[in-house]
mmCIF file of C-alpha atoms in Angstrom:
data_model
loop_
_atom_site.group_PDB
_atom_site.id
_atom_site.type_symbol
_atom_site.label_atom_id
_atom_site.label_comp_id
_atom_site.label_asym_id
_atom_site.label_seq_id
_atom_site.Cartn_x
_atom_site.Cartn_y
_atom_site.Cartn_z
ATOM 1 C CA UNK L 1 208.040 2.512 43.165
ATOM 2 C CA UNK L 2 208.735 5.735 41.276
ATOM 3 C CA UNK L 3 211.003 5.031 38.320
ATOM 4 C CA UNK L 4 213.713 2.701 39.604
ATOM 5 C CA UNK L 5 213.466 4.002 43.178
ATOM 6 C CA UNK L 6 211.345 2.415 45.879
ATOM 7 C CA UNK L 7 209.320 5.234 47.374
ATOM 8 C CA UNK L 8 206.975 4.810 50.287
ATOM 9 C CA UNK L 9 203.701 6.667 50.572
ATOM 10 C CA UNK L 10 205.167 8.442 53.581
ATOM 11 C CA UNK L 11 208.093 9.710 51.507
ATOM 12 C CA UNK L 12 205.749 10.954 48.792
ATOM 13 C CA UNK L 13 203.689 12.783 51.422
ATOM 14 C CA UNK L 14 206.855 14.356 52.860
ATOM 15 C CA UNK L 15 207.950 15.492 49.415
ATOM 16 C CA UNK L 16 204.574 17.071 48.734
ATOM 17 C CA UNK L 17 204.548 18.780 52.121
ATOM 18 C CA UNK L 18 208.039 20.280 51.926
ATOM 19 C CA UNK L 19 207.598 21.494 48.338
ATOM 20 C CA UNK L 20 204.215 23.121 48.959
ATOM 21 C CA UNK L 21 205.543 24.759 52.131
ATOM 22 C CA UNK L 22 208.679 25.989 50.374
ATOM 23 C CA UNK L 23 206.623 27.356 47.470
ATOM 24 C CA UNK L 24 204.351 29.311 49.804
ATOM 25 C CA UNK L 25 207.396 31.089 51.232
ATOM 26 C CA UNK L 26 209.477 31.471 48.057
ATOM 27 C CA UNK L 27 207.147 31.769 45.087
ATOM 28 C CA UNK L 28 207.872 34.609 42.691
ATOM 29 C CA UNK L 29 205.160 37.185 42.149
ATOM 30 C CA UNK L 30 203.978 36.852 38.564
ATOM 31 C CA UNK L 31 200.842 38.454 37.110
ATOM 32 C CA UNK L 32 199.311 35.119 36.033
ATOM 33 C CA UNK L 33 199.689 33.767 39.566
ATOM 34 C CA UNK L 34 197.275 36.394 40.865
ATOM 35 C CA UNK L 35 194.324 34.692 39.160
ATOM 36 C CA UNK L 36 192.928 31.248 38.457
ATOM 37 C CA UNK L 37 191.088 32.417 35.352
ATOM 38 C CA UNK L 38 191.589 29.513 32.897
ATOM 39 C CA UNK L 39 192.090 31.913 29.990
ATOM 40 C CA UNK L 40 194.841 33.816 31.818
ATOM 41 C CA UNK L 41 196.536 30.566 32.840
ATOM 42 C CA UNK L 42 196.320 29.301 29.268
ATOM 43 C CA UNK L 43 197.837 32.460 27.754
ATOM 44 C CA UNK L 44 200.676 32.486 30.286
ATOM 45 C CA UNK L 45 201.538 28.824 29.790
ATOM 46 C CA UNK L 46 201.636 29.206 26.017
ATOM 47 C CA UNK L 47 203.881 32.261 26.279
ATOM 48 C CA UNK L 48 206.195 30.536 28.757
ATOM 49 C CA UNK L 49 206.952 27.709 26.337
ATOM 50 C CA UNK L 50 210.662 28.070 25.479
ATOM 51 C CA UNK L 51 210.664 31.662 26.766
ATOM 52 C CA UNK L 52 212.015 33.073 30.048
ATOM 53 C CA UNK L 53 209.683 34.555 32.649
ATOM 54 C CA UNK L 54 211.311 38.003 32.554
ATOM 55 C CA UNK L 55 210.730 38.200 28.812
ATOM 56 C CA UNK L 56 207.142 36.986 29.027
ATOM 57 C CA UNK L 57 205.799 39.356 31.726
ATOM 58 C CA UNK L 58 205.477 42.562 29.613
ATOM 59 C CA UNK L 59 204.109 40.596 26.646
ATOM 60 C CA UNK L 60 201.559 38.844 28.863
ATOM 61 C CA UNK L 61 200.377 42.097 30.434
ATOM 62 C CA UNK L 62 200.052 43.819 27.058
ATOM 63 C CA UNK L 63 198.303 40.811 25.503
ATOM 64 C CA UNK L 64 195.783 40.572 28.349
ATOM 65 C CA UNK L 65 194.996 44.278 28.107
ATOM 66 C CA UNK L 66 194.419 43.947 24.366
ATOM 67 C CA UNK L 67 192.549 40.607 24.526
ATOM 68 C CA UNK L 68 191.120 40.320 28.074
ATOM 69 C CA UNK L 69 188.844 37.364 27.318
ATOM 70 C CA UNK L 70 188.817 34.344 25.059
ATOM 71 C CA UNK L 71 185.986 35.987 23.149
ATOM 72 C CA UNK L 72 188.060 39.106 22.518
ATOM 73 C CA UNK L 73 190.921 36.986 21.217
ATOM 74 C CA UNK L 74 188.642 34.936 18.974
ATOM 75 C CA UNK L 75 187.100 38.099 17.489
ATOM 76 C CA UNK L 76 190.479 39.693 16.685
ATOM 77 C CA UNK L 77 192.153 39.522 13.285
ATOM 78 C CA UNK L 78 195.223 37.282 13.148
ATOM 79 C CA UNK L 79 197.333 40.242 11.988
ATOM 80 C CA UNK L 80 196.374 42.095 15.169
ATOM 81 C CA UNK L 81 197.275 39.113 17.345
ATOM 82 C CA UNK L 82 200.643 38.645 15.631
ATOM 83 C CA UNK L 83 201.442 42.347 16.017
ATOM 84 C CA UNK L 84 200.794 42.073 19.767
ATOM 85 C CA UNK L 85 203.015 38.953 19.855
ATOM 86 C CA UNK L 86 205.760 40.584 17.760
ATOM 87 C CA UNK L 87 209.230 39.923 19.187
ATOM 88 C CA UNK L 88 208.211 37.048 21.463
ATOM 89 C CA UNK L 89 209.111 34.457 18.816
ATOM 90 C CA UNK L 90 207.758 30.981 18.066
ATOM 91 C CA UNK L 91 204.788 32.549 16.287
ATOM 92 C CA UNK L 92 203.048 29.223 15.804
ATOM 93 C CA UNK L 93 202.046 29.622 19.460
ATOM 94 C CA UNK L 94 200.123 32.799 18.648
ATOM 95 C CA UNK L 95 198.469 31.316 15.569
ATOM 96 C CA UNK L 96 197.357 28.214 17.492
ATOM 97 C CA UNK L 97 196.153 30.284 20.440
ATOM 98 C CA UNK L 98 194.038 32.430 18.128
ATOM 99 C CA UNK L 99 192.643 29.406 16.299
ATOM 100 C CA UNK L 100 191.888 27.572 19.543
ATOM 101 C CA UNK L 101 190.121 30.631 20.956
ATOM 102 C CA UNK L 102 187.860 30.585 17.909
ATOM 103 C CA UNK L 103 187.060 26.919 18.546
ATOM 104 C CA UNK L 104 186.290 27.575 22.223
ATOM 105 C CA UNK L 105 183.833 30.325 21.265
ATOM 106 C CA UNK L 106 182.268 28.518 18.298
ATOM 107 C CA UNK L 107 182.095 24.985 19.682
ATOM 108 C CA UNK L 108 182.253 25.263 23.496
ATOM 109 C CA UNK L 109 180.128 28.308 24.193
ATOM 110 C CA UNK L 110 183.142 30.370 25.189
ATOM 111 C CA UNK L 111 183.970 28.093 28.148
ATOM 112 C CA UNK L 112 187.509 26.753 28.372
ATOM 113 C CA UNK L 113 187.267 23.075 29.357
ATOM 114 C CA UNK L 114 188.868 21.738 32.530
ATOM 115 C CA UNK L 115 189.075 18.177 31.293
ATOM 116 C CA UNK L 116 192.539 17.163 30.067
ATOM 117 C CA UNK L 117 191.274 15.215 27.063
ATOM 118 C CA UNK L 118 189.081 18.096 25.944
ATOM 119 C CA UNK L 119 191.982 20.513 26.297
ATOM 120 C CA UNK L 120 194.211 18.260 24.194
ATOM 121 C CA UNK L 121 191.773 18.601 21.295
ATOM 122 C CA UNK L 122 192.494 22.332 21.020
ATOM 123 C CA UNK L 123 195.270 23.469 18.638
ATOM 124 C CA UNK L 124 198.608 24.124 20.300
ATOM 125 C CA UNK L 125 197.745 22.391 23.573
ATOM 126 C CA UNK L 126 199.913 19.382 24.355
ATOM 127 C CA UNK L 127 200.284 17.214 27.433
ATOM 128 C CA UNK L 128 202.154 19.813 29.479
ATOM 129 C CA UNK L 129 199.838 22.752 28.737
ATOM 130 C CA UNK L 130 196.726 20.617 29.288
ATOM 131 C CA UNK L 131 198.065 19.448 32.650
ATOM 132 C CA UNK L 132 198.971 22.995 33.672
ATOM 133 C CA UNK L 133 195.544 24.446 32.818
ATOM 134 C CA UNK L 134 193.646 21.527 34.371
ATOM 135 C CA UNK L 135 195.647 21.544 37.621
ATOM 136 C CA UNK L 136 196.217 25.278 38.149
ATOM 137 C CA UNK L 137 192.863 26.643 36.964
ATOM 138 C CA UNK L 138 190.555 23.709 37.763
ATOM 139 C CA UNK L 139 192.281 21.849 40.634
ATOM 140 C CA UNK L 140 192.412 18.606 38.642
ATOM 141 C CA UNK L 141 195.172 16.180 39.790
ATOM 142 C CA UNK L 142 196.908 16.148 36.414
ATOM 143 C CA UNK L 143 200.699 15.867 36.118
ATOM 144 C CA UNK L 144 202.983 18.262 34.246
ATOM 145 C CA UNK L 145 206.499 17.743 32.950
ATOM 146 C CA UNK L 146 208.460 20.635 31.473
ATOM 147 C CA UNK L 147 212.219 21.191 31.347
ATOM 148 C CA UNK L 148 212.412 22.285 34.980
ATOM 149 C CA UNK L 149 210.333 19.352 36.200
ATOM 150 C CA UNK L 150 212.395 16.907 34.113
ATOM 151 C CA UNK L 151 215.553 18.110 35.813
ATOM 152 C CA UNK L 152 214.060 17.954 39.322
ATOM 153 C CA UNK L 153 212.669 14.445 38.843
ATOM 154 C CA UNK L 154 215.888 13.110 37.288
ATOM 155 C CA UNK L 155 217.827 14.290 40.332
ATOM 156 C CA UNK L 156 215.267 13.383 42.978
ATOM 157 C CA UNK L 157 214.922 9.825 41.692
ATOM 158 C CA UNK L 158 218.368 9.388 40.099
ATOM 159 C CA UNK L 159 217.146 8.836 36.551
ATOM 160 C CA UNK L 160 220.072 8.090 34.235
ATOM 161 C CA UNK L 161 218.251 7.981 30.898
ATOM 162 C CA UNK L 162 218.079 10.893 28.481
ATOM 163 C CA UNK L 163 214.901 12.771 29.515
ATOM 164 C CA UNK L 164 214.299 13.750 25.881
ATOM 165 C CA UNK L 165 214.093 10.121 24.798
ATOM 166 C CA UNK L 166 210.690 8.483 24.437
ATOM 167 C CA UNK L 167 211.299 5.808 27.070
ATOM 168 C CA UNK L 168 212.708 8.084 29.768
ATOM 169 C CA UNK L 169 210.183 10.790 28.980
ATOM 170 C CA UNK L 170 207.377 8.312 29.556
ATOM 171 C CA UNK L 171 208.927 7.305 32.907
ATOM 172 C CA UNK L 172 209.092 10.937 34.014
ATOM 173 C CA UNK L 173 205.425 11.473 33.191
ATOM 174 C CA UNK L 174 204.574 8.351 35.197
ATOM 175 C CA UNK L 175 206.578 9.708 38.140
ATOM 176 C CA UNK L 176 204.822 13.059 37.959
ATOM 177 C CA UNK L 177 201.421 11.327 37.887
ATOM 178 C CA UNK L 178 202.290 9.389 41.064
ATOM 179 C CA UNK L 179 203.532 12.486 42.873
ATOM 180 C CA UNK L 180 200.756 14.982 42.068
ATOM 181 C CA UNK L 181 198.313 15.169 45.020
ATOM 182 C CA UNK L 182 194.554 15.278 44.806
ATOM 183 C CA UNK L 183 194.535 18.344 47.059
ATOM 184 C CA UNK L 184 196.232 21.477 45.713
ATOM 185 C CA UNK L 185 197.605 19.804 42.552
ATOM 186 C CA UNK L 186 198.193 23.145 40.858
ATOM 187 C CA UNK L 187 200.207 24.463 43.796
ATOM 188 C CA UNK L 188 202.320 21.301 43.861
ATOM 189 C CA UNK L 189 202.948 21.433 40.109
ATOM 190 C CA UNK L 190 203.982 25.068 40.323
ATOM 191 C CA UNK L 191 206.254 24.222 43.257
ATOM 192 C CA UNK L 192 208.052 21.596 41.172
ATOM 193 C CA UNK L 193 208.578 24.085 38.348
ATOM 194 C CA UNK L 194 209.674 26.850 40.728
ATOM 195 C CA UNK L 195 212.160 24.553 42.437
ATOM 196 C CA UNK L 196 213.740 23.784 39.063
ATOM 197 C CA UNK L 197 213.837 27.459 38.094
ATOM 198 C CA UNK L 198 215.265 28.852 41.347
ATOM 199 C CA UNK L 199 217.161 26.060 43.147
ATOM 200 C CA UNK L 200 217.539 22.836 41.146
ATOM 201 C CA UNK L 201 219.040 24.766 38.249
ATOM 202 C CA UNK L 202 220.960 23.430 35.246
ATOM 203 C CA UNK L 203 224.608 22.676 35.968
ATOM 204 C CA UNK L 204 225.312 23.085 39.667
ATOM 205 C CA UNK L 205 222.127 23.045 41.810
ATOM 206 C CA UNK L 206 221.886 24.966 45.074
ATOM 207 C CA UNK L 207 221.332 21.891 47.238
ATOM 208 C CA UNK L 208 221.798 23.844 50.469
ATOM 209 C CA UNK L 209 218.649 25.832 49.693
ATOM 210 C CA UNK L 210 216.601 22.829 48.509
ATOM 211 C CA UNK L 211 213.698 21.788 50.760
ATOM 212 C CA UNK L 212 213.853 18.249 49.306
ATOM 213 C CA UNK L 213 217.613 17.684 49.701
ATOM 214 C CA UNK L 214 217.131 14.900 52.271
ATOM 215 C CA UNK L 215 214.794 13.112 49.866
ATOM 216 C CA UNK L 216 217.053 13.437 46.802
ATOM 217 C CA UNK L 217 218.667 10.234 45.516
ATOM 218 C CA UNK L 218 220.885 12.134 43.099
ATOM 219 C CA UNK L 219 222.383 14.177 45.933
ATOM 220 C CA UNK L 220 222.757 11.112 48.158
ATOM 221 C CA UNK L 221 224.935 9.508 45.467
ATOM 222 C CA UNK L 222 226.805 12.720 44.650
ATOM 223 C CA UNK L 223 225.372 12.805 41.120
ATOM 224 C CA UNK L 224 223.188 15.886 41.287
ATOM 225 C CA UNK L 225 225.449 17.925 38.983
ATOM 226 C CA UNK L 226 225.670 15.141 36.389
ATOM 227 C CA UNK L 227 221.922 14.657 36.120
ATOM 228 C CA UNK L 228 219.953 14.754 33.940
ATOM 229 C CA UNK L 229 221.963 13.068 31.192
ATOM 230 C CA UNK L 230 222.523 15.584 28.403
ATOM 231 C CA UNK L 231 222.503 14.584 24.767
ATOM 232 C CA UNK L 232 225.291 15.962 22.585
ATOM 233 C CA UNK L 233 223.911 18.737 20.411
ATOM 234 C CA UNK L 234 224.827 18.888 16.754
ATOM 235 C CA UNK L 235 226.077 22.206 15.388
ATOM 236 C CA UNK L 236 223.201 24.175 13.906
ATOM 237 C CA UNK L 237 223.324 25.038 10.190
ATOM 238 C CA UNK L 238 223.975 28.642 9.156
ATOM 239 C CA UNK L 239 222.551 30.327 6.080
ATOM 240 C CA UNK L 240 223.207 33.546 4.207
ATOM 241 C CA UNK L 241 219.980 35.387 3.396
ATOM 242 C CA UNK L 242 219.460 38.464 1.214
ATOM 243 C CA UNK L 243 216.441 40.789 1.264
ATOM 244 C CA UNK L 244 215.553 43.864 -0.730
ATOM 245 C CA UNK L 245 214.177 47.191 0.439
ATOM 246 C CA UNK L 246 212.501 47.639 -2.932
ATOM 247 C CA UNK L 247 211.528 51.287 -3.410
ATOM 248 C CA UNK L 248 208.871 52.688 -5.771
ATOM 249 C CA UNK L 249 207.158 56.078 -5.593
ATOM 250 C CA UNK L 250 208.209 56.630 -1.983
ATOM 251 C CA UNK L 251 206.956 53.208 -0.835
ATOM 252 C CA UNK L 252 208.678 49.892 -0.106
ATOM 253 C CA UNK L 253 207.535 46.370 -0.922
ATOM 254 C CA UNK L 254 206.646 43.862 1.809
ATOM 255 C CA UNK L 255 205.084 40.415 1.629
ATOM 256 C CA UNK L 256 203.341 38.122 4.120
ATOM 257 C CA UNK L 257 204.598 34.617 4.832
ATOM 258 C CA UNK L 258 202.232 31.602 4.540
ATOM 259 C CA UNK L 259 200.561 30.840 7.876
ATOM 260 C CA UNK L 260 201.610 27.203 8.037
ATOM 261 C CA UNK L 261 205.390 27.598 8.043
ATOM 262 C CA UNK L 262 208.148 29.265 10.017
ATOM 263 C CA UNK L 263 207.165 32.801 11.076
ATOM 264 C CA UNK L 264 203.808 32.155 9.441
ATOM 265 C CA UNK L 265 201.541 35.158 8.964
ATOM 266 C CA UNK L 266 204.292 37.724 9.555
ATOM 267 C CA UNK L 267 205.305 40.385 7.048
ATOM 268 C CA UNK L 268 208.849 40.619 5.711
ATOM 269 C CA UNK L 269 211.031 42.207 3.075
ATOM 270 C CA UNK L 270 211.212 39.935 0.014
ATOM 271 C CA UNK L 271 214.316 37.852 -0.640
ATOM 272 C CA UNK L 272 215.740 34.441 0.166
ATOM 273 C CA UNK L 273 218.809 32.250 0.614
ATOM 274 C CA UNK L 274 222.002 32.740 -1.342
ATOM 275 C CA UNK L 275 223.136 29.735 -3.364
ATOM 276 C CA UNK L 276 226.725 28.396 -3.178
ATOM 277 C CA UNK L 277 229.266 30.613 -5.010
ATOM 278 C CA UNK L 278 226.553 33.172 -5.804
ATOM 279 C CA UNK L 279 227.238 36.838 -5.101
ATOM 280 C CA UNK L 280 224.903 38.577 -2.676
ATOM 281 C CA UNK L 281 223.560 41.013 -5.262
ATOM 282 C CA UNK L 282 223.076 38.276 -7.855
ATOM 283 C CA UNK L 283 221.220 36.177 -5.282
ATOM 284 C CA UNK L 284 218.897 39.044 -4.450
ATOM 285 C CA UNK L 285 218.189 39.819 -8.111
ATOM 286 C CA UNK L 286 217.353 36.156 -8.719
ATOM 287 C CA UNK L 287 215.172 35.796 -5.615
ATOM 288 C CA UNK L 288 213.116 38.893 -6.416
ATOM 289 C CA UNK L 289 212.648 37.711 -9.988
ATOM 290 C CA UNK L 290 211.654 34.159 -8.945
ATOM 291 C CA UNK L 291 209.573 34.951 -5.878
ATOM 292 C CA UNK L 292 207.984 38.305 -6.735
ATOM 293 C CA UNK L 293 208.278 38.423 -10.551
ATOM 294 C CA UNK L 294 209.924 41.866 -10.500
ATOM 295 C CA UNK L 295 213.163 43.316 -11.855
ATOM 296 C CA UNK L 296 215.214 45.628 -9.664
ATOM 297 C CA UNK L 297 218.481 47.485 -9.532
ATOM 298 C CA UNK L 298 220.326 46.417 -6.383
ATOM 299 C CA UNK L 299 221.913 49.401 -4.721
ATOM 300 C CA UNK L 300 223.993 49.846 -1.558
ATOM 301 C CA UNK L 301 223.746 47.541 1.419
ATOM 302 C CA UNK L 302 221.632 48.939 4.241
ATOM 303 C CA UNK L 303 222.292 46.463 7.091
ATOM 304 C CA UNK L 304 223.721 43.095 8.088
ATOM 305 C CA UNK L 305 221.807 41.213 10.798
ATOM 306 C CA UNK L 306 222.829 38.021 12.588
ATOM 307 C CA UNK L 307 219.928 36.082 14.073
ATOM 308 C CA UNK L 308 219.551 32.606 15.576
ATOM 309 C CA UNK L 309 216.408 30.492 15.534
ATOM 310 C CA UNK L 310 215.910 27.239 17.433
ATOM 311 C CA UNK L 311 217.451 24.968 14.781
ATOM 312 C CA UNK L 312 219.454 27.245 12.505
ATOM 313 C CA UNK L 313 221.047 30.686 12.266
ATOM 314 C CA UNK L 314 221.155 33.300 9.536
ATOM 315 C CA UNK L 315 223.221 36.263 8.459
ATOM 316 C CA UNK L 316 220.780 38.574 6.713
ATOM 317 C CA UNK L 317 222.027 41.179 4.225
ATOM 318 C CA UNK L 318 219.545 43.939 3.389
ATOM 319 C CA UNK L 319 220.019 46.082 0.278
ATOM 320 C CA UNK L 320 218.358 49.194 -1.022
ATOM 321 C CA UNK L 321 216.758 48.310 -4.372
ATOM 322 C CA UNK L 322 215.083 50.384 -7.071
ATOM 323 C CA UNK L 323 212.054 48.814 -8.766
ATOM 324 C CA UNK L 324 212.494 48.654 -12.546
ATOM 325 C CA UNK L 325 209.617 46.581 -13.920
ATOM 326 C CA UNK L 326 207.087 43.845 -13.218
ATOM 327 C CA UNK L 327 203.974 43.562 -11.111
ATOM 328 C CA UNK L 328 204.546 41.642 -7.842
ATOM 329 C CA UNK L 329 202.816 38.276 -7.877
ATOM 330 C CA UNK L 330 204.085 36.672 -4.679
ATOM 331 C CA UNK L 331 204.856 33.100 -5.729
ATOM 332 C CA UNK L 332 205.572 31.993 -2.129
ATOM 333 C CA UNK L 333 203.610 34.503 -0.054
ATOM 334 C CA UNK L 334 199.966 35.074 0.766
ATOM 335 C CA UNK L 335 199.891 38.838 0.197
ATOM 336 C CA UNK L 336 202.072 41.798 -0.744
ATOM 337 C CA UNK L 337 201.858 45.563 -0.308
ATOM 338 C CA UNK L 338 203.633 48.792 -1.167
ATOM 339 C CA UNK L 339 203.939 50.636 2.161
ATOM 340 C CA UNK L 340 205.342 54.001 3.178
ATOM 341 C CA UNK L 341 208.355 53.486 5.468
ATOM 342 C CA UNK L 342 206.713 55.448 8.292
ATOM 343 C CA UNK L 343 203.811 52.951 8.251
ATOM 344 C CA UNK L 344 205.926 49.794 8.572
ATOM 345 C CA UNK L 345 205.399 49.755 12.327
ATOM 346 C CA UNK L 346 201.734 48.877 11.754
ATOM 347 C CA UNK L 347 202.706 45.391 10.584
ATOM 348 C CA UNK L 348 204.104 42.415 12.489
ATOM 349 C CA UNK L 349 207.644 41.570 11.350
ATOM 350 C CA UNK L 350 210.179 38.938 12.476
ATOM 351 C CA UNK L 351 212.940 40.224 14.750
ATOM 352 C CA UNK L 352 215.623 40.215 12.030
ATOM 353 C CA UNK L 353 213.410 42.344 9.771
ATOM 354 C CA UNK L 354 212.650 44.706 12.668
ATOM 355 C CA UNK L 355 216.377 45.426 12.911
ATOM 356 C CA UNK L 356 216.411 46.223 9.203
ATOM 357 C CA UNK L 357 213.497 48.635 9.724
ATOM 358 C CA UNK L 358 215.424 50.328 12.517
ATOM 359 C CA UNK L 359 218.377 50.830 10.144
ATOM 360 C CA UNK L 360 216.028 52.099 7.414
ATOM 361 C CA UNK L 361 214.449 54.699 9.715
ATOM 362 C CA UNK L 362 217.772 55.843 11.197
ATOM 363 C CA UNK L 363 218.789 59.028 9.327
ATOM 364 C CA UNK L 364 222.439 58.550 10.274
#
């Protein structure tokens, strides 16, 4: 039995056979699929978390040129790693990857482990990433369940529970563990993911092109478009943020965010959230006084940037400011610098701040 569906060994073998055969003929050419180097597989899987393949490819190729081995990554400064990651988002992935590389070099002799439990002890590696590295790079019969695999399994085996719930999520992992073969487990796992990405897509799947359509319980009951069950998403909160391009002697002030939080380790223009019924300029004056211990004259607005994160959205207002007094102390940052505008591109900034820099450097 797989989930609530009785599945014979013969049916499991058929499913494995048709998926592996389909993958051989339809797999997309991606740079990380041209190697079984565990480090390359690891980097690609981390980058692919919550990020589309087309976006990842140029970042992956640039990252691998800059840090071709786990030793090179471990030896690099975090600032350098974040600059290479700049624009890819979810920067905790980069920080954990860098930290884990240091652990591999310092504690494991530079050898990435193939054992799932050992992989899980490294920062940033969860059940999915451990299963992907173990199966793809080391041929270990470990299951994987990502968003694509969740969708495929819910349709194949007619799972009606919310796949994001603990109970249903556990069932899906159990299904994946039953299905993964001892021979070519990495190929099978990639086939499941590829099927979800290309054929068994969200919304209306392309059942006519699916190699497993005759084995699909969801399709047999006409429920393939209604599965998996989707939870109702709550509206995300929206915040108004103000930042200052604080100018002094031809330089502007930037500060670095603490490593443990959102956008940790990145540089930004100082500022913060506007309070209710507070004017934008008053909010910026207050934030710079509270956070940086400086007094400024807030001048004209430079740019307005709308940006969405995973759980909230912001409208960022950037203002030219003239420094009046005070020595920056950085109450909520780890470092601060006065930097010439032409040198800002040396530092890793969040996407919203990058748009402000573009406006600052645009003479029009």
